[in-house]
Coordinates of C-alpha atoms in Angstrom, one line a residue:
M210 CA -5.3 2.2 -29.1
K211 CA -7.9 3.5 -31.5
A212 CA -8.3 0.0 -32.9
I213 CA -8.8 -1.4 -29.4
A214 CA -11.3 1.4 -28.5
R215 CA -13.3 0.6 -31.7
Y216 CA -14.3 -2.8 -30.1
L217 CA -13.8 -1.9 -26.4
P218 CA -15.2 1.6 -25.9
I219 CA -14.4 1.3 -22.2
F220 CA -10.8 2.5 -23.2
E221 CA -12.3 5.7 -24.4
W222 CA -14.6 6.8 -21.6
G223 CA -12.4 5.1 -18.9
R224 CA -9.6 7.6 -19.5
T225 CA -11.7 10.5 -18.0
Y226 CA -13.3 8.5 -15.2
N227 CA -13.0 10.3 -11.8
S228 CA -14.7 10.4 -8.4
T229 CA -17.5 12.7 -9.5
V230 CA -18.5 10.4 -12.3
L231 CA -18.2 7.5 -10.0
T232 CA -20.6 9.1 -7.5
N233 CA -23.1 9.9 -10.3
D234 CA -22.9 6.4 -11.7
L235 CA -23.4 4.8 -8.2
V236 CA -26.5 6.9 -7.5
A237 CA -28.0 6.0 -10.9
A238 CA -27.2 2.4 -10.4
L239 CA -29.0 2.3 -7.0
I240 CA -32.2 3.8 -8.5
V241 CA -32.2 1.5 -11.6
T242 CA -31.5 -1.5 -9.4
I243 CA -34.6 -0.8 -7.3
M244 CA -36.6 -0.5 -10.4
L245 CA -35.1 -3.5 -12.2
I246 CA -35.6 -6.1 -9.5
P247 CA -39.4 -6.4 -9.8
Q248 CA -39.2 -5.8 -13.6
S249 CA -36.8 -8.6 -14.0
L250 CA -39.0 -11.0 -12.1
A251 CA -42.1 -9.9 -14.0
Y252 CA -40.5 -10.1 -17.5
A253 CA -39.1 -13.6 -16.8
M254 CA -42.5 -14.8 -15.9
L255 CA -43.9 -13.1 -19.0
A256 CA -41.4 -15.1 -21.0
G257 CA -42.7 -18.3 -19.4
L258 CA -39.6 -18.7 -17.2
P259 CA -38.9 -19.0 -13.5
P260 CA -38.6 -15.5 -12.0
E261 CA -34.9 -15.9 -10.9
I262 CA -33.9 -16.2 -14.6
G263 CA -34.9 -12.5 -14.9
L264 CA -32.4 -11.7 -12.3
Y265 CA -29.7 -13.8 -14.0
A266 CA -30.4 -12.0 -17.3
S267 CA -29.7 -8.7 -15.5
I268 CA -26.2 -9.5 -14.2
L269 CA -23.5 -10.6 -16.6
P270 CA -25.3 -9.4 -19.7
I271 CA -25.2 -5.8 -18.3
M272 CA -21.5 -6.1 -17.6
A273 CA -20.8 -7.4 -21.1
Y274 CA -22.6 -4.4 -22.6
A275 CA -20.7 -2.1 -20.3
L276 CA -17.5 -3.4 -21.9
F277 CA -18.6 -3.4 -25.5
G278 CA -21.5 -0.9 -25.8
T279 CA -21.1 2.8 -26.9
S280 CA -24.2 4.3 -25.2
R281 CA -23.3 6.0 -21.9
T282 CA -26.8 5.5 -20.5
L283 CA -28.5 2.6 -22.1
A284 CA -29.7 0.0 -19.5
V285 CA -29.7 -3.5 -20.9
G286 CA -31.8 -6.4 -19.6
P287 CA -35.1 -8.2 -20.0
V288 CA -37.8 -6.1 -21.7
A289 CA -41.5 -6.8 -22.4
V290 CA -41.5 -7.2 -26.2
I291 CA -38.4 -9.4 -26.3
S292 CA -39.9 -11.5 -23.4
L293 CA -43.1 -12.0 -25.3
M294 CA -41.2 -13.0 -28.5
T295 CA -39.1 -15.4 -26.5
L296 CA -42.2 -17.0 -25.1
T297 CA -43.6 -17.4 -28.6
A298 CA -40.5 -18.8 -30.1
A299 CA -39.6 -21.3 -27.3
S300 CA -43.3 -22.4 -26.9
S301 CA -43.0 -24.0 -30.3
I302 CA -40.3 -26.3 -28.9
A303 CA -41.7 -27.2 -25.4
P304 CA -44.3 -26.1 -22.8
P305 CA -43.3 -22.9 -20.9
G306 CA -41.3 -23.5 -17.8
S307 CA -40.1 -27.0 -18.8
P308 CA -36.4 -27.9 -19.0
Q309 CA -36.7 -28.1 -22.8
F310 CA -38.3 -24.7 -22.9
I311 CA -35.5 -23.2 -20.8
A312 CA -32.9 -24.9 -23.0
A313 CA -34.6 -23.3 -26.0
T314 CA -34.4 -19.8 -24.5
L315 CA -30.7 -20.3 -23.9
I316 CA -30.2 -21.3 -27.5
L317 CA -32.3 -18.2 -28.6
A318 CA -30.0 -16.0 -26.5
L319 CA -26.8 -17.5 -28.0
L320 CA -28.0 -17.5 -31.6
S321 CA -29.3 -13.9 -31.2
G322 CA -26.0 -12.9 -29.7
L323 CA -23.9 -14.5 -32.4
M324 CA -26.0 -13.0 -35.1
L325 CA -25.7 -9.5 -33.6
I326 CA -21.9 -9.8 -33.2
A327 CA -21.6 -11.1 -36.8
M328 CA -23.6 -8.1 -38.1
G329 CA -21.5 -5.7 -36.0
V330 CA -18.2 -7.1 -37.3
L331 CA -19.5 -6.9 -40.9
R332 CA -20.7 -3.4 -40.2
L333 CA -24.4 -4.1 -41.0
G334 CA -25.9 -1.7 -38.6
F335 CA -27.6 0.1 -41.5
L336 CA -29.9 -2.9 -41.9
A337 CA -31.9 -1.5 -39.0
N338 CA -33.0 1.2 -41.4
L339 CA -34.9 -1.3 -43.4
L340 CA -37.6 -1.4 -40.7
T341 CA -39.5 1.8 -41.1
H342 CA -40.5 3.7 -37.9
P343 CA -44.2 3.4 -38.6
V344 CA -43.9 -0.4 -38.9
V345 CA -41.8 -0.7 -35.7
S346 CA -44.2 1.6 -33.9
G347 CA -47.2 -0.4 -35.0
F348 CA -45.5 -3.7 -33.9
I349 CA -44.6 -2.3 -30.5
T350 CA -48.1 -0.9 -30.0
A351 CA -49.7 -4.3 -31.0
S352 CA -47.3 -6.2 -28.8
G353 CA -48.1 -3.9 -25.8
I354 CA -51.8 -4.6 -26.2
I355 CA -51.2 -8.4 -26.4
I356 CA -48.9 -8.3 -23.3
A357 CA -51.3 -6.2 -21.3
T358 CA -54.2 -8.5 -22.3
S359 CA -52.1 -11.6 -21.4
Q360 CA -51.5 -10.3 -17.9
L361 CA -55.2 -9.9 -17.1
K362 CA -55.3 -13.6 -16.2
S363 CA -52.9 -12.9 -13.4
L364 CA -54.9 -9.9 -12.2
L365 CA -58.1 -12.1 -12.2
G366 CA -56.5 -15.3 -11.0
V367 CA -57.9 -17.3 -13.9
P368 CA -56.2 -19.5 -16.5
A369 CA -55.9 -18.2 -20.1
K370 CA -53.8 -19.0 -23.0
G371 CA -53.0 -17.8 -26.5
E372 CA -50.4 -15.9 -28.5
A373 CA -52.9 -13.7 -30.4
L374 CA -55.6 -11.4 -29.1
P375 CA -58.7 -13.4 -30.2
E376 CA -57.6 -16.5 -28.4
L377 CA -56.5 -14.6 -25.3
V378 CA -59.8 -12.7 -25.1
T379 CA -61.9 -15.8 -25.7
T380 CA -60.2 -17.8 -23.0
L381 CA -60.4 -14.9 -20.5
I382 CA -64.1 -14.5 -21.1
A383 CA -64.6 -18.3 -20.8
N384 CA -62.9 -18.4 -17.4
I385 CA -64.0 -15.1 -15.9
G386 CA -66.5 -16.8 -13.7
A387 CA -63.5 -18.4 -11.8
T388 CA -62.1 -15.0 -10.8
N389 CA -60.3 -15.1 -7.4
L390 CA -61.6 -12.1 -5.4
P391 CA -58.4 -11.5 -3.3
T392 CA -56.2 -11.7 -6.4
L393 CA -58.5 -9.2 -8.2
V394 CA -58.3 -6.8 -5.3
I395 CA -54.5 -7.0 -5.2
G396 CA -54.2 -6.7 -8.9
V397 CA -56.6 -3.8 -9.4
T398 CA -55.2 -1.9 -6.4
A399 CA -51.6 -2.4 -7.5
T400 CA -52.4 -1.3 -11.1
A401 CA -54.3 1.8 -9.9
F402 CA -51.5 2.7 -7.5
L403 CA -48.8 2.3 -10.2
F404 CA -50.7 4.4 -12.6
W405 CA -51.1 7.1 -10.0
V406 CA -47.4 6.9 -9.1
R407 CA -46.5 7.4 -12.7
K408 CA -48.8 10.4 -13.2
G409 CA -49.7 11.9 -9.9
L410 CA -46.9 11.2 -7.3
K411 CA -44.3 13.6 -8.8
P412 CA -46.6 16.7 -8.8
L413 CA -47.6 15.8 -5.2
L414 CA -44.0 15.6 -4.1
V415 CA -43.2 18.8 -5.8
R416 CA -46.1 20.6 -4.1
M417 CA -44.7 19.2 -0.8
G418 CA -41.4 21.0 -1.5
L419 CA -39.3 18.3 -3.1
K420 CA -37.1 19.2 -6.0
A421 CA -38.5 18.2 -9.4
R422 CA -35.6 15.8 -10.2
L423 CA -35.7 14.1 -6.9
A424 CA -39.5 13.8 -7.0
D425 CA -39.3 12.2 -10.4
L426 CA -36.7 9.6 -9.2
V427 CA -38.8 8.8 -6.1
A428 CA -41.9 8.3 -8.3
K429 CA -40.0 5.9 -10.5
A430 CA -39.3 3.7 -7.4
G431 CA -43.0 3.3 -6.9
P432 CA -43.1 -0.4 -8.0
I433 CA -41.0 -1.3 -4.9
V434 CA -43.7 0.1 -2.7
A435 CA -46.3 -1.9 -4.5
V436 CA -44.2 -5.1 -4.2
A437 CA -43.6 -4.5 -0.4
A438 CA -47.2 -3.6 0.4
S439 CA -48.7 -6.5 -1.5
T440 CA -46.2 -9.0 -0.1
I441 CA -46.9 -7.8 3.5
A442 CA -50.7 -8.1 2.8
V443 CA -50.3 -11.7 1.5
I444 CA -48.4 -12.7 4.7
A445 CA -50.6 -10.7 7.1
F446 CA -53.9 -12.1 5.8
D447 CA -52.6 -15.5 4.7
L448 CA -53.9 -14.8 1.2
E449 CA -52.0 -17.6 -0.3
A450 CA -54.4 -20.0 1.4
R451 CA -57.3 -18.2 -0.2
G452 CA -56.0 -18.8 -3.7
V453 CA -53.6 -15.9 -4.3
K454 CA -50.7 -17.1 -6.4
V455 CA -47.3 -16.0 -5.3
V456 CA -43.8 -16.1 -6.8
G457 CA -42.7 -18.9 -4.4
A458 CA -39.2 -19.8 -3.3
I459 CA -36.5 -18.2 -5.4
P460 CA -33.0 -19.8 -5.2
Q461 CA -30.4 -17.7 -3.4
S462 CA -27.4 -18.2 -5.8
L463 CA -25.1 -16.8 -8.3
P464 CA -26.1 -17.1 -11.9
P465 CA -25.4 -20.7 -12.9
F466 CA -22.8 -21.5 -15.6
S467 CA -25.0 -22.9 -18.4
V468 CA -23.9 -24.3 -21.8
P469 CA -26.6 -24.0 -24.5
L470 CA -27.6 -27.4 -25.9
F471 CA -26.1 -28.1 -29.3
D472 CA -28.7 -29.7 -31.4
A473 CA -28.5 -28.9 -35.1
G474 CA -32.2 -29.5 -35.7
L475 CA -33.2 -27.4 -32.7
W476 CA -30.8 -24.6 -33.8
Q477 CA -32.3 -24.6 -37.2
R478 CA -35.9 -24.4 -35.9
L479 CA -34.9 -21.4 -33.7
A480 CA -32.7 -19.6 -36.3
V481 CA -35.5 -17.4 -37.8
P482 CA -37.0 -16.5 -34.4
A483 CA -33.5 -15.6 -33.2
L484 CA -33.0 -13.4 -36.2
L485 CA -36.3 -11.6 -35.6
L486 CA -35.4 -11.2 -31.9
S487 CA -32.0 -9.7 -33.0
I488 CA -33.6 -7.2 -35.4
I489 CA -36.4 -6.0 -33.1
G490 CA -34.0 -5.9 -30.1
F491 CA -31.4 -3.9 -32.0
V492 CA -33.9 -1.5 -33.5
E493 CA -35.6 -0.8 -30.1
S494 CA -32.2 -0.5 -28.3
V495 CA -30.4 1.7 -30.8
S496 CA -33.4 4.0 -31.0
V497 CA -33.4 4.6 -27.3
A498 CA -29.6 4.9 -27.2
Q499 CA -29.5 7.5 -30.0
T500 CA -32.3 9.6 -28.4
L501 CA -30.6 9.8 -25.1
A502 CA -27.1 10.4 -26.6
A503 CA -28.4 13.3 -28.6
K504 CA -29.5 15.1 -25.4
K505 CA -25.9 15.1 -24.2
R506 CA -24.3 15.5 -27.7
Q507 CA -22.8 12.1 -27.4
R508 CA -22.3 9.6 -30.2
V509 CA -23.7 6.1 -30.5
V510 CA -22.0 3.8 -33.1
P511 CA -24.7 1.4 -34.5
D512 CA -22.2 -1.2 -35.6
Q513 CA -20.5 -1.4 -32.2
E514 CA -24.0 -1.4 -30.6
L515 CA -24.6 -4.7 -32.4
I516 CA -21.4 -6.1 -30.9
G517 CA -22.4 -4.8 -27.4
L518 CA -25.9 -6.3 -27.5
G519 CA -24.5 -9.5 -29.1
A520 CA -22.0 -9.8 -26.2
A521 CA -24.8 -9.3 -23.7
N522 CA -26.9 -12.0 -25.2
V523 CA -24.0 -14.5 -25.4
A524 CA -23.3 -13.7 -21.7
A525 CA -27.0 -14.4 -20.9
S526 CA -26.9 -17.8 -22.7
F527 CA -24.0 -18.9 -20.5
T528 CA -25.3 -17.6 -17.2
G529 CA -28.9 -19.0 -17.2
G530 CA -30.5 -16.0 -18.7
Y531 CA -32.6 -15.4 -21.9
P532 CA -32.5 -12.8 -24.7
V533 CA -32.0 -9.2 -23.6
T534 CA -31.8 -5.7 -25.1
G535 CA -31.9 -2.1 -24.1
G536 CA -35.0 -1.1 -22.3
F537 CA -36.7 2.3 -22.8
A538 CA -38.1 2.9 -19.3
R539 CA -35.0 1.9 -17.3
S540 CA -32.7 3.7 -19.8
V541 CA -34.7 6.9 -19.3
V542 CA -34.5 6.4 -15.5
N543 CA -30.8 5.7 -15.8
F544 CA -30.3 8.9 -17.8
D545 CA -32.5 11.0 -15.4
A546 CA -30.7 9.6 -12.4
G547 CA -27.4 11.1 -13.7
A548 CA -25.6 8.1 -15.2
E549 CA -22.5 9.3 -17.1
T550 CA -20.9 6.0 -18.3
P551 CA -21.7 2.4 -18.9
A552 CA -20.1 1.7 -15.5
A553 CA -23.5 2.6 -14.0
G554 CA -24.8 -0.5 -15.7
A555 CA -22.0 -2.6 -14.2
F556 CA -22.9 -1.3 -10.7
T557 CA -26.6 -2.1 -11.4
A558 CA -25.5 -5.7 -12.2
I559 CA -23.7 -5.8 -8.8
G560 CA -26.9 -4.6 -7.1
I561 CA -28.9 -7.3 -8.9
L562 CA -26.3 -9.9 -7.9
I563 CA -26.6 -8.8 -4.2
A564 CA -30.4 -9.1 -4.5
A565 CA -30.1 -12.6 -6.0
L566 CA -27.9 -13.7 -3.2
F567 CA -29.6 -12.1 -0.2
L568 CA -33.0 -10.6 -0.9
T569 CA -34.8 -13.4 -2.8
P570 CA -36.4 -14.9 0.4
L571 CA -38.2 -11.6 0.9
L572 CA -39.9 -12.1 -2.5
A573 CA -41.3 -15.6 -1.9
S574 CA -44.7 -14.2 -0.9
L575 CA -44.9 -11.6 -3.6
P576 CA -48.2 -12.0 -5.4
I577 CA -48.0 -12.6 -9.1
A578 CA -50.9 -10.2 -9.6
T579 CA -48.5 -7.4 -8.5
L580 CA -45.9 -8.4 -11.1
A581 CA -48.7 -8.5 -13.7
A582 CA -49.7 -5.0 -12.7
T583 CA -46.1 -3.9 -13.1
I584 CA -46.0 -5.3 -16.6
I585 CA -49.4 -3.8 -17.6
V586 CA -48.4 -0.3 -16.4
A587 CA -45.0 -0.6 -18.2
V588 CA -46.3 -1.9 -21.5
L589 CA -49.3 0.4 -21.8
S590 CA -46.8 3.3 -22.1
L591 CA -45.7 1.6 -25.3
V592 CA -49.2 1.7 -26.8
D593 CA -49.3 4.7 -29.1
F594 CA -52.5 5.8 -30.7
K595 CA -51.2 9.3 -31.7
T596 CA -48.6 8.1 -34.2
P597 CA -51.1 6.3 -36.5
Q598 CA -53.1 9.5 -36.8
A599 CA -50.0 11.5 -37.6
V600 CA -48.8 8.9 -40.1
W601 CA -52.3 8.8 -41.8
R602 CA -52.1 12.6 -42.4
Y603 CA -48.6 12.4 -43.7
S604 CA -48.4 9.2 -45.7
K605 CA -51.2 6.8 -46.6
A606 CA -48.7 4.1 -47.7
D607 CA -46.8 4.2 -44.4
F608 CA -50.2 4.1 -42.6
A609 CA -51.3 1.1 -44.5
A610 CA -48.0 -0.7 -43.6
M611 CA -48.4 0.3 -40.0
L612 CA -52.0 -0.8 -39.8
A613 CA -51.2 -4.2 -41.5
T614 CA -48.4 -4.8 -39.0
I615 CA -50.8 -4.0 -36.0
A616 CA -53.5 -6.3 -37.5
V617 CA -51.2 -9.2 -38.2
T618 CA -49.6 -9.0 -34.7
L619 CA -52.9 -8.8 -32.9
L620 CA -54.8 -11.4 -34.9
V621 CA -52.1 -13.9 -35.7
G622 CA -49.3 -13.4 -33.2
V623 CA -46.0 -11.7 -32.5
E624 CA -43.7 -13.7 -34.7
P625 CA -45.9 -13.3 -37.8
G626 CA -46.3 -9.7 -36.9
V627 CA -42.5 -9.2 -37.0
I628 CA -42.2 -11.0 -40.3
A629 CA -45.1 -9.0 -41.7
G630 CA -43.4 -5.8 -40.5
V631 CA -40.1 -6.7 -42.1
A632 CA -41.8 -7.7 -45.3
L633 CA -43.9 -4.6 -45.5
S634 CA -40.9 -2.4 -44.8
L635 CA -38.9 -4.0 -47.6
A636 CA -41.9 -3.9 -49.9
L637 CA -42.5 -0.2 -49.2
F638 CA -38.8 0.5 -49.8
L639 CA -38.8 -1.4 -53.1
W640 CA -42.0 0.2 -54.3
R641 CA -40.7 3.7 -53.5
S642 CA -37.3 3.0 -55.0
S643 CA -38.9 1.6 -58.2
R644 CA -40.9 4.8 -58.6
P645 CA -38.6 7.8 -57.9
H646 CA -39.8 11.3 -58.1
A647 CA -39.0 13.1 -61.3
A648 CA -40.3 16.5 -62.5
I649 CA -40.4 18.4 -65.7
V650 CA -38.8 21.8 -64.9
G651 CA -38.5 25.2 -66.4
R652 CA -36.5 28.3 -65.6
V653 CA -37.9 30.8 -63.1
P654 CA -38.0 34.2 -64.9
E655 CA -35.1 36.5 -64.3
T656 CA -33.2 33.8 -62.3
E657 CA -31.0 30.8 -63.0
H658 CA -33.2 28.5 -60.9
F659 CA -35.3 25.6 -62.4
R660 CA -38.5 24.4 -60.7
N661 CA -41.3 22.0 -61.3
V662 CA -43.7 23.3 -64.0
K663 CA -46.7 22.1 -62.0
R664 CA -45.7 24.2 -59.0
H665 CA -44.2 27.4 -60.3
K666 CA -44.6 29.9 -63.2
V667 CA -41.6 29.1 -65.3
F668 CA -40.3 29.6 -68.8
T669 CA -40.2 26.6 -71.1
D670 CA -39.5 26.0 -74.7
P671 CA -41.5 23.5 -76.8
R672 CA -38.3 22.4 -78.5
I673 CA -36.6 21.6 -75.1
L674 CA -37.7 19.2 -72.3
T675 CA -35.8 19.2 -69.0
I676 CA -36.5 16.3 -66.6
R677 CA -35.1 16.6 -63.1
I678 CA -34.5 13.1 -61.5
D679 CA -34.7 13.2 -57.7
E680 CA -33.1 9.9 -56.8
S681 CA -30.2 7.7 -57.6
L682 CA -30.7 5.4 -60.7
T683 CA -30.6 1.7 -60.0
Y684 CA -31.9 -1.6 -61.5
L685 CA -35.0 -1.0 -59.4
N686 CA -36.1 2.1 -61.4
A687 CA -34.2 1.8 -64.6
R688 CA -37.2 0.6 -66.6
W689 CA -39.4 3.2 -65.0
L690 CA -37.0 5.9 -66.2
E691 CA -37.2 4.7 -69.8
E692 CA -41.0 4.5 -69.8
F693 CA -41.3 8.0 -68.2
V694 CA -38.9 9.7 -70.6
L695 CA -40.3 8.1 -73.7
E696 CA -43.9 8.8 -72.7
E697 CA -43.1 12.5 -72.2
V698 CA -41.2 12.7 -75.4
A699 CA -44.1 11.1 -77.4
A700 CA -46.4 13.9 -76.0
Q701 CA -44.3 16.7 -77.5
P702 CA -43.9 16.5 -81.3
A703 CA -41.9 19.7 -81.5
L704 CA -39.2 18.4 -79.2
R705 CA -35.6 18.5 -80.4
H706 CA -33.6 18.4 -77.2
L707 CA -33.9 16.5 -73.9
I708 CA -31.9 17.5 -70.8
L709 CA -31.7 15.1 -67.8
M710 CA -31.0 17.2 -64.8
C711 CA -29.0 14.9 -62.4
S712 CA -28.4 17.2 -59.4
A713 CA -30.0 14.7 -57.0
V714 CA -28.5 11.5 -58.6
N715 CA -25.8 10.1 -56.3
A716 CA -25.2 6.9 -58.3
I717 CA -26.0 5.2 -61.6
D718 CA -25.6 1.4 -61.6
A719 CA -25.0 -0.8 -64.6
S720 CA -28.7 -1.4 -65.3
A721 CA -29.5 2.3 -65.2
L722 CA -26.6 3.0 -67.4
E723 CA -28.0 0.6 -70.0
S724 CA -31.4 2.3 -69.8
I725 CA -29.8 5.8 -70.4
E726 CA -27.9 4.3 -73.4
A727 CA -31.2 2.9 -74.7
I728 CA -32.9 6.3 -74.2
N729 CA -30.0 8.0 -76.1
H730 CA -30.3 5.6 -79.1
R731 CA -34.1 5.8 -79.3
L732 CA -34.0 9.6 -79.1
S733 CA -31.3 9.8 -81.7
D734 CA -33.5 7.7 -84.1
G735 CA -36.2 10.3 -83.6
G736 CA -33.9 13.3 -84.3
I737 CA -33.7 14.3 -80.6
M738 CA -30.5 15.1 -78.8
L739 CA -29.9 13.9 -75.2
H740 CA -28.0 16.2 -72.8
L741 CA -27.0 15.8 -69.1
S742 CA -26.6 18.6 -66.6
E743 CA -25.3 18.9 -63.0
V744 CA -23.7 15.4 -62.9
K745 CA -21.9 14.9 -59.6
G746 CA -18.2 14.1 -59.6
P747 CA -18.4 10.4 -58.5
V748 CA -21.2 9.8 -61.0
M749 CA -19.1 11.5 -63.8
D750 CA -16.1 9.4 -62.9
A751 CA -18.2 6.2 -63.4
L752 CA -19.7 7.5 -66.7
E753 CA -16.2 8.2 -68.0
R754 CA -15.5 4.5 -67.7
S755 CA -18.4 3.6 -69.9
H756 CA -19.3 4.2 -73.6
L757 CA -22.2 6.6 -72.8
L758 CA -20.2 9.8 -73.0
H759 CA -18.7 8.8 -76.4
D760 CA -22.1 7.8 -77.8
L761 CA -24.1 10.7 -76.3
T762 CA -25.8 12.7 -79.0
G763 CA -25.6 15.9 -76.9
R764 CA -23.3 17.2 -74.2
V765 CA -22.7 17.2 -70.5
Y766 CA -23.1 20.6 -68.8
L767 CA -21.9 21.8 -65.5
S768 CA -25.1 23.6 -64.6
Q769 CA -28.7 23.4 -65.7
N770 CA -28.8 27.1 -66.6
A771 CA -25.7 26.7 -68.9
A772 CA -27.4 23.7 -70.5
F773 CA -30.6 25.5 -71.1
D774 CA -28.9 28.6 -72.6
A775 CA -26.7 26.4 -74.8
V776 CA -29.5 24.2 -76.0
I777 CA -31.8 27.2 -76.8
A778 CA -28.9 28.7 -78.9
F779 CA -28.4 25.4 -80.6
A780 CA -32.1 25.0 -81.4
D781 CA -32.3 28.6 -82.7
A782 CA -29.3 28.1 -85.0
D783 CA -30.8 24.8 -86.2
E784 CA -34.1 26.5 -87.1
E785 CA -32.2 29.3 -89.0
A786 CA -30.4 26.7 -91.0
Q787 CA -33.7 25.0 -91.8
A788 CA -35.5 28.2 -92.6
P789 CA -34.8 28.4 -96.4
A790 CA -35.9 24.9 -97.0
D791 CA -39.1 25.5 -95.0
L792 CA -39.7 28.6 -97.1
W793 CA -39.2 26.8 -100.4
L794 CA -41.5 24.0 -99.2
A795 CA -44.2 26.6 -98.3
R796 CA -44.0 28.1 -101.8
G797 CA -44.3 24.6 -103.4
L798 CA -40.9 24.8 -105.0
I799 CA -39.8 21.5 -103.5

């Protein structure tokens, strides 16, 4: 049963499912469904797709995640950043909205899903750690700015195009004279209302006597009010005849069974974008899932999350959808609404299915400006200007990587921004790994503790040098270690013993082993003995399988304090043995 639960977590949480949990899940599903309907339509149009595809992407993919995902409250479906990335990738194949474009989005969903499942089966969830948080934050911030800017055309009722900020702004300015006034009024009013709902409605409801949790949930249903009011306004004043663009007829149907086109050349062209979609989608999703799980002391398994998200994307590809992932806003709503299991997501999918079958005629007169307002308000919450300031104060290198990611994303486009972010994260990791922290340490007086000579008043001996290495030794930093040790040794002519303090070394690979052997031989040629201290058990096991311990000129000590005492005694004894010869030399007898 454990093996089955590893890949089907439903067998774990399903055992304790009862009527109370069912009620909580149903309430959460109702609230998330109300929020998800306009979001699904808006994000599909952001991706360059017909609005109903957003609904299709919110049905079977959610059910697939409920079966395979480990987060109890993550809400899967279309999200802003993934929608923008889908638009960028599929636009390289065909014009948005065309049959070829839709075929490309299905292939993207399938490829992304298969890649995620493969990574999950191979337990590659740790790869998400290669993207640093500052880089991800920078990419999401830049994407939010681009998305919000791209929606201004719908608020103004003017044409605009472009994947990067300069082109978007240029085309908006060029066409601003053609602004449609009714569209502008609807768009600005809807945007202002949604911002007020987000910030001001909850306090107002609380002052009116509503409980804080209920007031919060009512406030999150604000987009439905904007949708209803703007739709009624369009019908009542016949605004469509005055140039207000509306969603139009949406098919009343179940999600269609769709088979992604198999075209080797097309799959090859979309492979890299699909991989980038997978990485960004997984990082965004697992971050949200882990944050929410921690609040209830629950556990999210990254490797199984890969499989859950992969299954959701595969399901999207065969049901007329497009790439999906876990959304921050709807997951928080799902959590706050009291969802206790992934079954809440399945109930949400049923709610979306009912909407797709029976409610779509009510949305035909929904102004696109309202959907644009929904997107703008949602994505501006992703724009974070506080994190760059904090990162600047903490790490200039991380800030530089973050700033570069923002700049590339804004000025060149989303896909180059992702590539730049991945490249910068890897480059930063390699740079730091190739230059590990190491310190010359001495003993704190009247203790057995050893600390950095630059930070503490410590006792040292000119005949003894202790270097504490604060990272595992690998091929990336092996040469650096040699250069660092030999440089320090050259600066101390009285040196007779070198101790490498290995308390923070968790591994020594073959390249690093060769470097330590080279250090041992070069020090021996100079009359200096090499010692090791505080070597961890697994590292010692590996060293015992090598020739290093046999060839080592010094010894391996259990503790740094024992090593220091022993080496001082050794050095003192060596000096005493050399004293007569020194005395004779001083007297000119030899």
